Amino acid sequence: MAPIDLDKYVRPGKDHFLALGLEGSANKLGVGVIKHPLGELTPENRALILSNVRDTYITPPGEGFLPRDTARHHRNWVVRIIKRALADAGVAGADLDCICFTQGPGMGAPLQSVVIAARTLAQLWELPLVGVNHCVGHIEMGREITGAENPIVLYVSGGNTQVIAYSNQRYRIFGETLDIAIGNCLDRFARTLKIPNEPAPGYNIEQMAKRGKHLVQLPYTVKGMDLSMSGILGYIDGVAKEMFGPQQKKLVDKETGEEITPEDLCFSLQETLFSMLVEITERAMAHVESNQVLIVGGVGSNERLQEMMALMVKDRKNGSVYSTDERFCIDNGIMIAHAGLLAYRSGQTNALEDTVCTQRFRTDEVFVEWRD
Amino acid sequence: MPIILLKTEHLLLRQMALDHIVTIQIPFETEKQASIARNSIAADPVLKKNEISVEFIAEGNVLQCKFAGVSDRVIRVAISNCIDNIKTVIETIEEFDGQKDTLFKKDS
């Protein structure tokens, strides 16, 4: 196959492409500007992040974020955040090649509140729009930042839990959650314990888990290549309610006789869920004979998950784990700009009538034209 | 900020039952702005088509939004949603129209 020409659409006299990316599929509103030099992106010819601005809608402890309120947050901030991202990048509208936006999957109202701004700006500045699959955004950003060439991707966030492998111009889903996402499971347990949502519920659970010592036995629910987590959440929620509800039931560790603490519960939940993730990831690696794992998505910033994955990979020949820090693995605008620009360079643009966002948009629906 | 003019009419369209009708008129500074606003909000399909129909027309510099629904309630929800969207459109226009060559300053 002939190498893919990614420079067909370069503007005359330019030696690069510039894209603005807008993300708002959940409680983070992110805007970023990315620059691609001409030619294929390689470790020597990398994408350049010019700006990456994010504003997170934080709810009080014990409360999750609802679509309507989240959409209102995005509407309130979107213009200011776009301005800040352009200012940080030192880029004018006239320099841009396209405006990329998250088309799904995600929460309907927040997605829609952001695409309205994208459509208006695209018309004002006469720029093409490019709709981006949120999951593909995570994958492409992870690959670009870490340099992982063809990894098994573990995509773990508040709304998604998938094990993905690339084959024949699609990111194919090997295994996924059958009910709730891992981040959703952790966030909801944080609400049960009234752990603050600032900076992120999962982050606070991670910190508490570091102080946990006793493992509470929880259900372990791997089903082939898939996982189920709602039962685990129901179980541990029940334990927590017995301990901290009116019953004030004391739970003790069988071996030491020491009392079980909220920290122990966080620790046990993480250990159980992450073991399940590691198991299906390892199986996927065996299937496709890959020795690289790339962890993306908000939960990917959890250092314990990274550590457990590294332990598994160490036992495999030449294995390596790739992960990114919170700037790139937590939802952001730059990943949308990056994946959108790759699509734009392969010829994708969305006419206004094709910019409708959808809550369901599977990773494997996207034709990955920019890879061979 | 543009002034929003409300005009309510009741028509007897029994066969469709979309007999609650409200038209909102939003004047913009230019014809182009009104048409951009129309394009930005008209792209999204209306859910529950049997309960409400919405039509957006840009006439000169005025954006007309015509709502016809089965009850006051569905009209109210649709209008509220529409105004939320138009707020974003207007704010985007206000900040970025004619600013294609502007390098925005940090902390402005």
CSV table of C-alpha atoms in Angstrom, one decimal:
chain,number,residue,atom,x,y,z
A,1,MET,CA,0.0,0.0,0.0
A,2,ALA,CA,1.2,3.5,-0.9
A,3,PRO,CA,2.0,5.7,2.1
A,4,ILE,CA,-0.8,7.9,3.2
A,5,ASP,CA,-0.5,11.5,2.0
A,6,LEU,CA,-1.5,13.7,4.8
A,7,ASP,CA,-0.5,16.9,3.1
A,8,LYS,CA,-3.1,17.1,0.3
A,9,TYR,CA,-5.0,19.9,2.1
A,10,VAL,CA,-2.2,22.1,3.2
A,11,ARG,CA,-2.8,25.8,2.5
A,12,PRO,CA,-0.6,27.4,0.0
A,13,GLY,CA,2.6,28.8,1.5
A,14,LYS,CA,2.2,27.0,4.8
A,15,ASP,CA,4.5,24.4,6.3
A,16,HIS,CA,2.0,23.2,8.9
A,17,PHE,CA,-1.6,22.7,9.9
A,18,LEU,CA,-3.3,24.3,12.9
A,19,ALA,CA,-6.5,23.1,14.5
A,20,LEU,CA,-8.7,24.3,17.4
A,21,GLY,CA,-10.4,21.6,19.4
A,22,LEU,CA,-13.5,21.9,21.6
A,23,GLU,CA,-14.4,19.2,24.1
A,24,GLY,CA,-17.5,19.1,26.3
A,25,SER,CA,-18.9,15.6,26.4
A,26,ALA,CA,-18.9,15.4,30.2
A,27,ASN,CA,-18.1,17.8,33.1
A,28,LYS,CA,-14.9,19.1,31.6
A,29,LEU,CA,-14.9,21.9,29.1
A,30,GLY,CA,-11.7,21.9,27.2
A,31,VAL,CA,-10.3,23.9,24.3
A,32,GLY,CA,-6.9,23.5,22.8
A,33,VAL,CA,-4.8,24.5,19.7
A,34,ILE,CA,-2.5,21.9,18.1
A,35,LYS,CA,0.0,22.3,15.3
A,36,HIS,CA,1.1,19.5,12.9
A,37,PRO,CA,4.2,19.9,10.8
A,38,LEU,CA,3.9,18.6,7.2
A,39,GLY,CA,4.5,15.0,6.7
A,40,GLU,CA,3.8,11.9,8.8
A,41,LEU,CA,4.0,12.4,12.5
A,42,THR,CA,7.0,10.6,13.9
A,43,PRO,CA,9.1,10.9,17.1
A,44,GLU,CA,11.3,13.4,15.1
A,45,ASN,CA,8.3,15.2,13.5
A,46,ARG,CA,5.9,15.6,16.4
A,47,ALA,CA,2.7,17.5,16.9
A,48,LEU,CA,3.1,20.7,18.9
A,49,ILE,CA,0.7,21.6,21.7
A,50,LEU,CA,0.2,25.4,21.6
A,51,SER,CA,-2.5,25.6,24.2
A,52,ASN,CA,-4.7,23.3,26.4
A,53,VAL,CA,-7.2,25.1,28.6
A,54,ARG,CA,-9.7,23.3,30.7
A,55,ASP,CA,-12.5,24.2,33.1
A,56,THR,CA,-14.2,21.5,35.2
A,57,TYR,CA,-17.7,21.7,36.5
A,58,ILE,CA,-17.4,20.6,40.1
A,59,THR,CA,-20.4,19.6,42.2
A,60,PRO,CA,-20.7,19.5,46.0
A,61,PRO,CA,-19.7,16.3,47.8
A,62,GLY,CA,-22.3,13.6,47.5
A,63,GLU,CA,-23.6,15.0,44.2
A,64,GLY,CA,-22.9,13.9,40.6
A,65,PHE,CA,-23.1,16.3,37.6
A,66,LEU,CA,-26.4,16.4,35.8
A,67,PRO,CA,-26.7,17.0,32.1
A,68,ARG,CA,-28.6,20.3,32.3
A,69,ASP,CA,-26.3,21.9,34.9
A,70,THR,CA,-23.2,20.7,33.1
A,71,ALA,CA,-24.5,22.2,29.8
A,72,ARG,CA,-25.2,25.5,31.6
A,73,HIS,CA,-21.6,25.4,32.9
A,74,HIS,CA,-20.2,24.9,29.4
A,75,ARG,CA,-22.4,27.6,27.9
A,76,ASN,CA,-21.2,30.0,30.5
A,77,TRP,CA,-17.6,29.3,29.9
A,78,VAL,CA,-17.2,28.2,26.3
A,79,VAL,CA,-16.5,31.6,24.7
A,80,ARG,CA,-14.1,32.7,27.4
A,81,ILE,CA,-12.2,29.4,27.3
A,82,ILE,CA,-11.9,29.6,23.5
A,83,LYS,CA,-10.5,33.1,23.8
A,84,ARG,CA,-8.0,32.0,26.4
A,85,ALA,CA,-6.9,29.0,24.3
A,86,LEU,CA,-6.3,31.2,21.3
A,87,ALA,CA,-4.5,33.8,23.4
A,88,ASP,CA,-2.3,31.1,25.0
A,89,ALA,CA,-1.5,29.7,21.6
A,90,GLY,CA,-0.8,33.1,20.1
A,91,VAL,CA,-2.8,32.1,17.1
A,92,ALA,CA,-5.4,34.1,15.2
A,93,GLY,CA,-8.5,32.7,13.6
A,94,ALA,CA,-7.0,33.3,10.2
A,95,ASP,CA,-4.2,30.9,11.0
A,96,LEU,CA,-6.5,28.0,11.7
A,97,ASP,CA,-7.2,25.2,9.2
A,98,CYS,CA,-10.3,23.8,11.0
A,99,ILE,CA,-12.4,23.7,14.1
A,100,CYS,CA,-12.8,20.3,15.7
A,101,PHE,CA,-15.5,19.3,18.2
A,102,THR,CA,-16.5,16.3,20.1
A,103,GLN,CA,-19.5,14.7,18.2
A,104,GLY,CA,-19.9,11.9,20.8
A,105,PRO,CA,-20.2,9.7,22.8
A,106,GLY,CA,-21.1,11.6,25.9
A,107,MET,CA,-23.9,13.5,27.6
A,108,GLY,CA,-26.3,15.0,25.0
A,109,ALA,CA,-26.9,18.4,26.5
A,110,PRO,CA,-23.3,19.3,27.3
A,111,LEU,CA,-22.2,18.1,23.8
A,112,GLN,CA,-24.9,20.2,22.2
A,113,SER,CA,-24.0,23.3,24.1
A,114,VAL,CA,-20.5,23.2,22.8
A,115,VAL,CA,-21.2,22.4,19.2
A,116,ILE,CA,-23.4,25.5,19.0
A,117,ALA,CA,-20.3,27.7,19.7
A,118,ALA,CA,-18.3,25.6,17.2
A,119,ARG,CA,-20.8,26.0,14.4
A,120,THR,CA,-21.1,29.8,15.0
A,121,LEU,CA,-17.4,30.3,15.1
A,122,ALA,CA,-16.8,28.2,12.0
A,123,GLN,CA,-19.3,30.3,10.1
A,124,LEU,CA,-17.9,33.6,11.3
A,125,TRP,CA,-14.4,32.7,10.4
A,126,GLU,CA,-15.3,30.6,7.4
A,127,LEU,CA,-13.5,27.5,8.7
A,128,PRO,CA,-14.5,23.9,8.1
A,129,LEU,CA,-15.8,21.8,11.0
A,130,VAL,CA,-14.5,18.4,11.9
A,131,GLY,CA,-16.5,16.1,14.2
A,132,VAL,CA,-14.4,13.8,16.4
A,133,ASN,CA,-15.2,10.6,18.2
A,134,HIS,CA,-14.2,11.3,21.8
A,135,CYS,CA,-12.6,7.8,22.3
A,136,VAL,CA,-10.6,8.1,19.2
A,137,GLY,CA,-9.4,11.5,20.5
A,138,HIS,CA,-8.1,9.8,23.7
A,139,ILE,CA,-6.4,7.1,21.7
A,140,GLU,CA,-4.7,9.4,19.2
A,141,MET,CA,-3.5,11.8,21.9
A,142,GLY,CA,-2.1,9.0,23.9
A,143,ARG,CA,-0.2,7.6,20.9
A,144,GLU,CA,1.2,11.0,20.1
A,145,ILE,CA,2.3,11.9,23.6
A,146,THR,CA,3.8,8.5,24.5
A,147,GLY,CA,5.1,7.5,21.1
A,148,ALA,CA,3.4,4.0,21.5
A,149,GLU,CA,3.2,2.7,17.9
A,150,ASN,CA,0.6,0.0,18.0
A,151,PRO,CA,-0.5,-0.6,21.5
A,152,ILE,CA,-3.4,-2.4,23.1
A,153,VAL,CA,-5.4,0.6,24.4
A,154,LEU,CA,-7.1,0.5,27.8
A,155,TYR,CA,-9.6,3.3,27.8
A,156,VAL,CA,-10.9,4.0,31.3
A,157,SER,CA,-12.9,7.0,32.2
A,158,GLY,CA,-16.1,8.2,33.9
A,159,GLY,CA,-18.2,7.1,30.9
A,160,ASN,CA,-16.2,4.4,29.2
A,161,THR,CA,-14.3,1.2,29.9
A,162,GLN,CA,-12.9,-0.5,26.8
A,163,VAL,CA,-10.0,-2.6,25.8
A,164,ILE,CA,-9.2,-1.7,22.2
A,165,ALA,CA,-6.8,-2.9,19.5
A,166,TYR,CA,-6.2,-1.4,16.1
A,167,SER,CA,-6.7,-3.5,13.0
A,168,ASN,CA,-7.5,-2.7,9.4
A,169,GLN,CA,-8.3,1.0,9.9
A,170,ARG,CA,-10.6,0.6,12.8
A,171,TYR,CA,-10.1,0.7,16.6
A,172,ARG,CA,-11.7,-2.5,17.5
A,173,ILE,CA,-13.3,-3.1,20.9
A,174,PHE,CA,-12.0,-6.4,22.4
A,175,GLY,CA,-13.7,-6.1,25.7
A,176,GLU,CA,-15.7,-3.5,27.6
A,177,THR,CA,-18.0,-2.9,30.6
A,178,LEU,CA,-21.4,-4.6,30.4
A,179,ASP,CA,-23.0,-2.0,32.7
A,180,ILE,CA,-21.3,1.1,34.3
A,181,ALA,CA,-17.9,2.6,33.5
A,182,ILE,CA,-15.1,2.2,36.0
A,183,GLY,CA,-14.9,6.0,36.6
A,184,ASN,CA,-18.6,6.0,37.2
A,185,CYS,CA,-18.2,3.2,39.7
A,186,LEU,CA,-15.4,5.1,41.6
A,187,ASP,CA,-17.3,8.4,41.4
A,188,ARG,CA,-20.5,7.0,42.8
A,189,PHE,CA,-18.7,5.3,45.6
A,190,ALA,CA,-17.0,8.7,46.4
A,191,ARG,CA,-20.5,10.1,46.6
A,192,THR,CA,-21.5,7.4,49.0
A,193,LEU,CA,-18.6,8.3,51.3
A,194,LYS,CA,-19.2,12.0,50.7
A,195,ILE,CA,-15.7,12.4,49.4
A,196,PRO,CA,-15.2,15.8,47.7
A,197,ASN,CA,-15.4,16.1,43.9
A,198,GLU,CA,-12.5,18.6,43.9
A,199,PRO,CA,-10.2,18.2,42.1
A,200,ALA,CA,-11.7,14.9,41.0
A,201,PRO,CA,-13.5,12.2,43.0
A,202,GLY,CA,-11.3,9.4,41.6
A,203,TYR,CA,-8.2,11.4,42.7
A,204,ASN,CA,-9.4,11.6,46.2
A,205,ILE,CA,-10.2,7.9,46.3
A,206,GLU,CA,-6.7,7.2,45.1
A,207,GLN,CA,-5.2,9.2,47.9
A,208,MET,CA,-7.4,7.5,50.5
A,209,ALA,CA,-6.6,4.1,49.0
A,210,LYS,CA,-2.9,4.7,49.6
A,211,ARG,CA,-3.6,4.7,53.3
A,212,GLY,CA,-5.7,1.5,53.2
A,213,LYS,CA,-4.2,-1.6,54.6
A,214,HIS,CA,-6.9,-4.3,54.7
A,215,LEU,CA,-8.4,-5.9,51.7
A,216,VAL,CA,-12.2,-6.4,52.0
A,217,GLN,CA,-13.4,-9.3,49.8
A,218,LEU,CA,-15.5,-7.9,47.0
A,219,PRO,CA,-17.2,-9.7,44.1
A,220,TYR,CA,-14.9,-10.2,41.1
A,221,THR,CA,-16.8,-10.1,37.8
A,222,VAL,CA,-14.8,-10.7,34.6
A,223,LYS,CA,-17.0,-12.2,31.9
A,224,GLY,CA,-14.8,-13.4,29.1
A,225,MET,CA,-13.3,-10.2,27.7
A,226,ASP,CA,-15.9,-8.0,29.4
A,227,LEU,CA,-16.5,-6.7,32.9
A,228,SER,CA,-19.4,-5.9,35.1
A,229,MET,CA,-19.1,-3.3,37.8
A,230,SER,CA,-22.5,-2.4,39.0
A,231,GLY,CA,-22.8,-5.4,41.3
A,232,ILE,CA,-19.4,-4.6,42.9
A,233,LEU,CA,-20.6,-1.0,43.5
A,234,GLY,CA,-23.9,-2.2,44.9
A,235,TYR,CA,-22.0,-4.5,47.3
A,236,ILE,CA,-19.5,-2.0,48.6
A,237,ASP,CA,-22.1,0.7,48.8
A,238,GLY,CA,-24.0,-1.7,51.1
A,239,VAL,CA,-21.0,-2.4,53.2
A,240,ALA,CA,-20.3,1.4,53.6
A,241,LYS,CA,-23.9,2.1,54.5
A,242,GLU,CA,-23.9,-0.5,57.2
A,243,MET,CA,-20.7,1.0,58.6
A,244,PHE,CA,-21.6,4.7,58.4
A,245,GLY,CA,-25.4,4.5,58.4
A,246,PRO,CA,-27.6,4.4,61.5
A,247,GLN,CA,-26.4,0.9,62.3
A,248,GLN,CA,-22.8,2.0,62.8
A,249,LYS,CA,-21.8,-1.6,62.3
A,250,LYS,CA,-18.1,-2.4,63.1
A,251,LEU,CA,-16.3,-4.4,60.5
A,252,VAL,CA,-13.0,-6.0,61.4
A,253,ASP,CA,-10.2,-7.5,59.3
A,254,LYS,CA,-10.1,-11.3,59.8
A,255,GLU,CA,-6.4,-11.6,60.1
A,256,THR,CA,-5.4,-8.7,62.3
A,257,GLY,CA,-8.7,-8.0,64.1
A,258,GLU,CA,-8.3,-4.3,63.2
A,259,GLU,CA,-11.2,-2.2,62.3
A,260,ILE,CA,-12.0,-1.6,58.6
A,261,THR,CA,-11.8,2.1,57.6
A,262,PRO,CA,-13.1,4.1,54.7
A,263,GLU,CA,-9.5,4.1,53.4
A,264,ASP,CA,-9.6,0.3,53.4
A,265,LEU,CA,-12.8,0.3,51.4
A,266,CYS,CA,-11.2,2.7,48.8
A,267,PHE,CA,-8.2,0.4,48.6
A,268,SER,CA,-10.2,-2.7,48.2
A,269,LEU,CA,-12.4,-1.2,45.5
A,270,GLN,CA,-9.4,0.0,43.5
A,271,GLU,CA,-7.5,-3.3,43.9
A,272,THR,CA,-10.5,-5.4,42.8
A,273,LEU,CA,-11.5,-3.2,39.8
A,274,PHE,CA,-7.9,-2.7,38.6
A,275,SER,CA,-7.2,-6.4,38.8
A,276,MET,CA,-10.1,-7.1,36.5
A,277,LEU,CA,-8.8,-4.5,34.1
A,278,VAL,CA,-5.4,-5.9,34.1
A,279,GLU,CA,-6.8,-9.4,33.5
A,280,ILE,CA,-8.7,-8.5,30.3
A,281,THR,CA,-5.9,-6.3,29.1
A,282,GLU,CA,-3.4,-9.1,29.4
A,283,ARG,CA,-5.8,-11.5,27.6
A,284,ALA,CA,-6.2,-8.9,24.7
A,285,MET,CA,-2.4,-8.6,24.5
A,286,ALA,CA,-2.1,-12.4,24.2
A,287,HIS,CA,-4.7,-12.4,21.4
A,288,VAL,CA,-3.1,-9.8,19.2
A,289,GLU,CA,0.5,-10.7,20.3
A,290,SER,CA,1.2,-7.1,21.3
A,291,ASN,CA,3.5,-6.2,24.1
A,292,GLN,CA,2.6,-2.5,24.5
A,293,VAL,CA,-0.3,-1.2,26.6
A,294,LEU,CA,-1.5,2.4,26.4
A,295,ILE,CA,-3.7,3.6,29.2
A,296,VAL,CA,-5.9,6.6,28.3
A,297,GLY,CA,-9.0,8.3,29.9
A,298,GLY,CA,-9.4,10.0,33.2
A,299,VAL,CA,-8.9,6.9,35.3
A,300,GLY,CA,-5.6,6.3,33.4
A,301,SER,CA,-4.1,9.1,35.6
A,302,ASN,CA,-4.4,6.7,38.6
A,303,GLU,CA,-0.9,5.7,39.6
A,304,ARG,CA,-1.9,2.5,41.2
A,305,LEU,CA,-3.6,1.3,38.0
A,306,GLN,CA,-0.4,2.2,36.1
A,307,GLU,CA,1.7,0.3,38.6
A,308,MET,CA,-0.5,-2.8,38.5
A,309,MET,CA,-0.4,-2.7,34.7
A,310,ALA,CA,3.4,-2.3,34.7
A,311,LEU,CA,3.7,-5.4,37.0
A,312,MET,CA,1.7,-7.5,34.5
A,313,VAL,CA,3.6,-6.2,31.5
A,314,LYS,CA,6.9,-6.8,33.1
A,315,ASP,CA,6.2,-10.6,32.9
A,316,ARG,CA,5.8,-10.3,29.2
A,317,LYS,CA,8.7,-10.2,26.8
A,318,ASN,CA,9.8,-6.6,26.0
A,319,GLY,CA,6.6,-5.3,27.4
A,320,SER,CA,5.9,-1.7,28.1
A,321,VAL,CA,3.2,0.5,29.6
A,322,TYR,CA,2.5,3.9,28.2
A,323,SER,CA,0.4,6.5,30.1
A,324,THR,CA,0.0,10.2,30.1
A,325,ASP,CA,-0.5,12.7,32.9
A,326,GLU,CA,-3.7,14.5,33.8
A,327,ARG,CA,-3.3,17.2,31.2
A,328,PHE,CA,-3.8,14.6,28.4
A,329,CYS,CA,-5.6,11.7,29.9
A,330,ILE,CA,-8.4,13.6,31.6
A,331,ASP,CA,-10.8,15.0,29.0
A,332,ASN,CA,-9.3,18.0,27.1
A,333,GLY,CA,-9.6,20.0,24.0
A,334,ILE,CA,-6.2,19.3,22.6
A,335,MET,CA,-7.0,15.6,22.0
A,336,ILE,CA,-10.0,16.6,20.0
A,337,ALA,CA,-7.9,19.1,18.0
A,338,HIS,CA,-5.3,16.4,17.4
A,339,ALA,CA,-7.6,13.6,16.3
A,340,GLY,CA,-9.7,16.1,14.3
A,341,LEU,CA,-6.7,17.4,12.5
A,342,LEU,CA,-5.6,13.9,11.6
A,343,ALA,CA,-9.1,13.3,10.1
A,344,TYR,CA,-9.0,16.7,8.4
A,345,ARG,CA,-5.7,15.9,6.8
A,346,SER,CA,-7.2,12.7,5.4
A,347,GLY,CA,-10.1,14.7,3.9
A,348,GLN,CA,-12.8,14.8,6.5
A,349,THR,CA,-14.9,17.9,7.0
A,350,ASN,CA,-18.5,18.0,8.4
A,351,ALA,CA,-21.2,20.1,6.7
A,352,LEU,CA,-23.4,22.0,9.2
A,353,GLU,CA,-26.1,19.4,8.8
A,354,ASP,CA,-23.7,16.6,9.7
A,355,THR,CA,-22.6,18.2,13.0
A,356,VAL,CA,-25.4,16.8,15.1
A,357,CYS,CA,-23.9,15.2,18.2
A,358,THR,CA,-24.9,11.8,19.4
A,359,GLN,CA,-24.7,10.3,22.9
A,360,ARG,CA,-23.8,6.9,21.4
A,361,PHE,CA,-20.9,6.8,19.0
A,362,ARG,CA,-18.9,3.6,19.2
A,363,THR,CA,-15.1,3.7,18.8
A,364,ASP,CA,-15.2,1.2,16.0
A,365,GLU,CA,-17.6,3.3,13.9
A,366,VAL,CA,-14.8,5.6,12.9
A,367,PHE,CA,-12.9,4.8,9.7
A,368,VAL,CA,-9.2,5.5,10.7
A,369,GLU,CA,-8.1,6.9,7.3
A,370,TRP,CA,-4.9,8.3,8.7
A,371,ARG,CA,-3.3,5.0,9.6
A,372,ASP,CA,-2.3,2.1,7.4
B,1,MET,CA,-28.1,43.0,23.3
B,2,PRO,CA,-30.9,42.4,20.9
B,3,ILE,CA,-34.4,42.8,22.2
B,4,ILE,CA,-36.6,39.8,22.0
B,5,LEU,CA,-40.1,40.4,20.8
B,6,LEU,CA,-42.8,37.8,21.7
B,7,LYS,CA,-45.9,37.3,19.6
B,8,THR,CA,-48.5,34.7,20.7
B,9,GLU,CA,-51.3,33.4,18.5
B,10,HIS,CA,-53.8,30.6,18.9
B,11,LEU,CA,-54.8,28.9,15.8
B,12,LEU,CA,-57.2,26.0,15.4
B,13,LEU,CA,-55.1,23.3,13.7
B,14,ARG,CA,-57.1,20.4,15.1
B,15,GLN,CA,-55.8,17.8,12.7
B,16,MET,CA,-52.2,18.4,13.9
B,17,ALA,CA,-53.1,19.4,17.4
B,18,LEU,CA,-50.0,21.7,17.3
B,19,ASP,CA,-52.3,24.5,18.2
B,20,HIS,CA,-50.1,26.5,20.6
B,21,ILE,CA,-48.1,28.8,18.6
B,22,VAL,CA,-45.4,31.3,19.6
B,23,THR,CA,-43.0,33.3,17.4
B,24,ILE,CA,-39.9,34.9,18.7
B,25,GLN,CA,-38.1,37.6,16.7
B,26,ILE,CA,-34.5,38.3,17.4
B,27,PRO,CA,-32.9,41.2,15.6
B,28,PHE,CA,-29.2,41.0,14.8
B,29,GLU,CA,-26.8,43.7,13.7
B,30,THR,CA,-26.4,42.3,10.2
B,31,GLU,CA,-28.2,39.9,7.8
B,32,LYS,CA,-25.1,37.6,7.9
B,33,GLN,CA,-25.3,37.3,11.7
B,34,ALA,CA,-29.0,36.4,11.6
B,35,SER,CA,-28.3,33.7,9.0
B,36,ILE,CA,-25.3,32.3,10.9
B,37,ALA,CA,-27.5,32.1,14.0
B,38,ARG,CA,-30.2,30.3,12.0
B,39,ASN,CA,-27.7,27.8,10.6
B,40,SER,CA,-26.1,27.1,14.1
B,41,ILE,CA,-29.4,26.3,15.8
B,42,ALA,CA,-31.4,24.8,13.0
B,43,ALA,CA,-28.9,21.9,12.5
B,44,ASP,CA,-30.1,20.0,15.5
B,45,PRO,CA,-33.2,17.9,14.9
B,46,VAL,CA,-36.3,18.5,17.1
B,47,LEU,CA,-37.1,15.6,19.3
B,48,LYS,CA,-40.7,14.5,19.8
B,49,LYS,CA,-41.8,15.7,16.4
B,50,ASN,CA,-45.4,14.8,17.1
B,51,GLU,CA,-45.5,17.2,20.0
B,52,ILE,CA,-43.6,20.2,18.7
B,53,SER,CA,-42.4,21.7,15.5
B,54,VAL,CA,-39.9,24.5,15.3
B,55,GLU,CA,-39.1,26.6,12.3
B,56,PHE,CA,-36.1,29.0,12.1
B,57,ILE,CA,-36.2,31.7,9.4
B,58,ALA,CA,-33.6,34.4,8.8
B,59,GLU,CA,-35.4,37.4,7.3
B,60,GLY,CA,-33.0,40.3,6.7
B,61,ASN,CA,-31.3,40.8,10.0
B,62,VAL,CA,-34.1,39.2,12.0
B,63,LEU,CA,-34.1,35.6,13.1
B,64,GLN,CA,-37.7,34.3,13.4
B,65,CYS,CA,-38.2,31.2,15.5
B,66,LYS,CA,-41.7,29.7,15.1
B,67,PHE,CA,-42.9,27.2,17.7
B,68,ALA,CA,-46.0,25.1,17.3
B,69,GLY,CA,-46.7,22.6,20.0
B,70,VAL,CA,-49.4,20.5,21.7
B,71,SER,CA,-49.3,22.4,25.0
B,72,ASP,CA,-47.9,25.4,26.8
B,73,ARG,CA,-45.5,23.2,28.6
B,74,VAL,CA,-43.7,21.8,25.5
B,75,ILE,CA,-43.6,25.3,24.0
B,76,ARG,CA,-42.0,26.6,27.1
B,77,VAL,CA,-39.3,23.9,27.2
B,78,ALA,CA,-38.6,24.4,23.5
B,79,ILE,CA,-38.3,28.2,23.8
B,80,SER,CA,-36.1,28.0,26.9
B,81,ASN,CA,-33.8,25.6,25.1
B,82,CYS,CA,-33.8,27.8,22.0
B,83,ILE,CA,-32.9,30.9,24.0
B,84,ASP,CA,-30.1,29.1,25.7
B,85,ASN,CA,-28.6,28.2,22.4
B,86,ILE,CA,-29.1,31.7,21.0
B,87,LYS,CA,-27.3,33.1,24.0
B,88,THR,CA,-24.2,31.1,23.1
B,89,VAL,CA,-24.5,32.2,19.4
B,90,ILE,CA,-24.8,35.8,20.4
B,91,GLU,CA,-21.9,35.7,22.8
B,92,THR,CA,-19.8,33.9,20.1
B,93,ILE,CA,-20.7,36.6,17.6
B,94,GLU,CA,-20.1,39.4,20.0
B,95,GLU,CA,-16.6,38.2,20.8
B,96,PHE,CA,-15.4,36.8,17.5
B,97,ASP,CA,-17.3,38.5,14.6
B,98,GLY,CA,-14.7,40.5,12.5
B,99,GLN,CA,-11.9,39.2,14.8
B,100,LYS,CA,-10.5,36.6,12.5
B,101,ASP,CA,-7.1,38.3,12.3
B,102,THR,CA,-7.0,39.3,16.0
B,103,LEU,CA,-4.4,37.9,18.3
B,104,PHE,CA,-6.2,37.8,21.6
B,105,LYS,CA,-4.3,38.9,24.7
B,106,LYS,CA,-3.9,36.6,27.7
B,107,ASP,CA,-6.1,37.5,30.7
B,108,SER,CA,-8.4,39.7,28.7
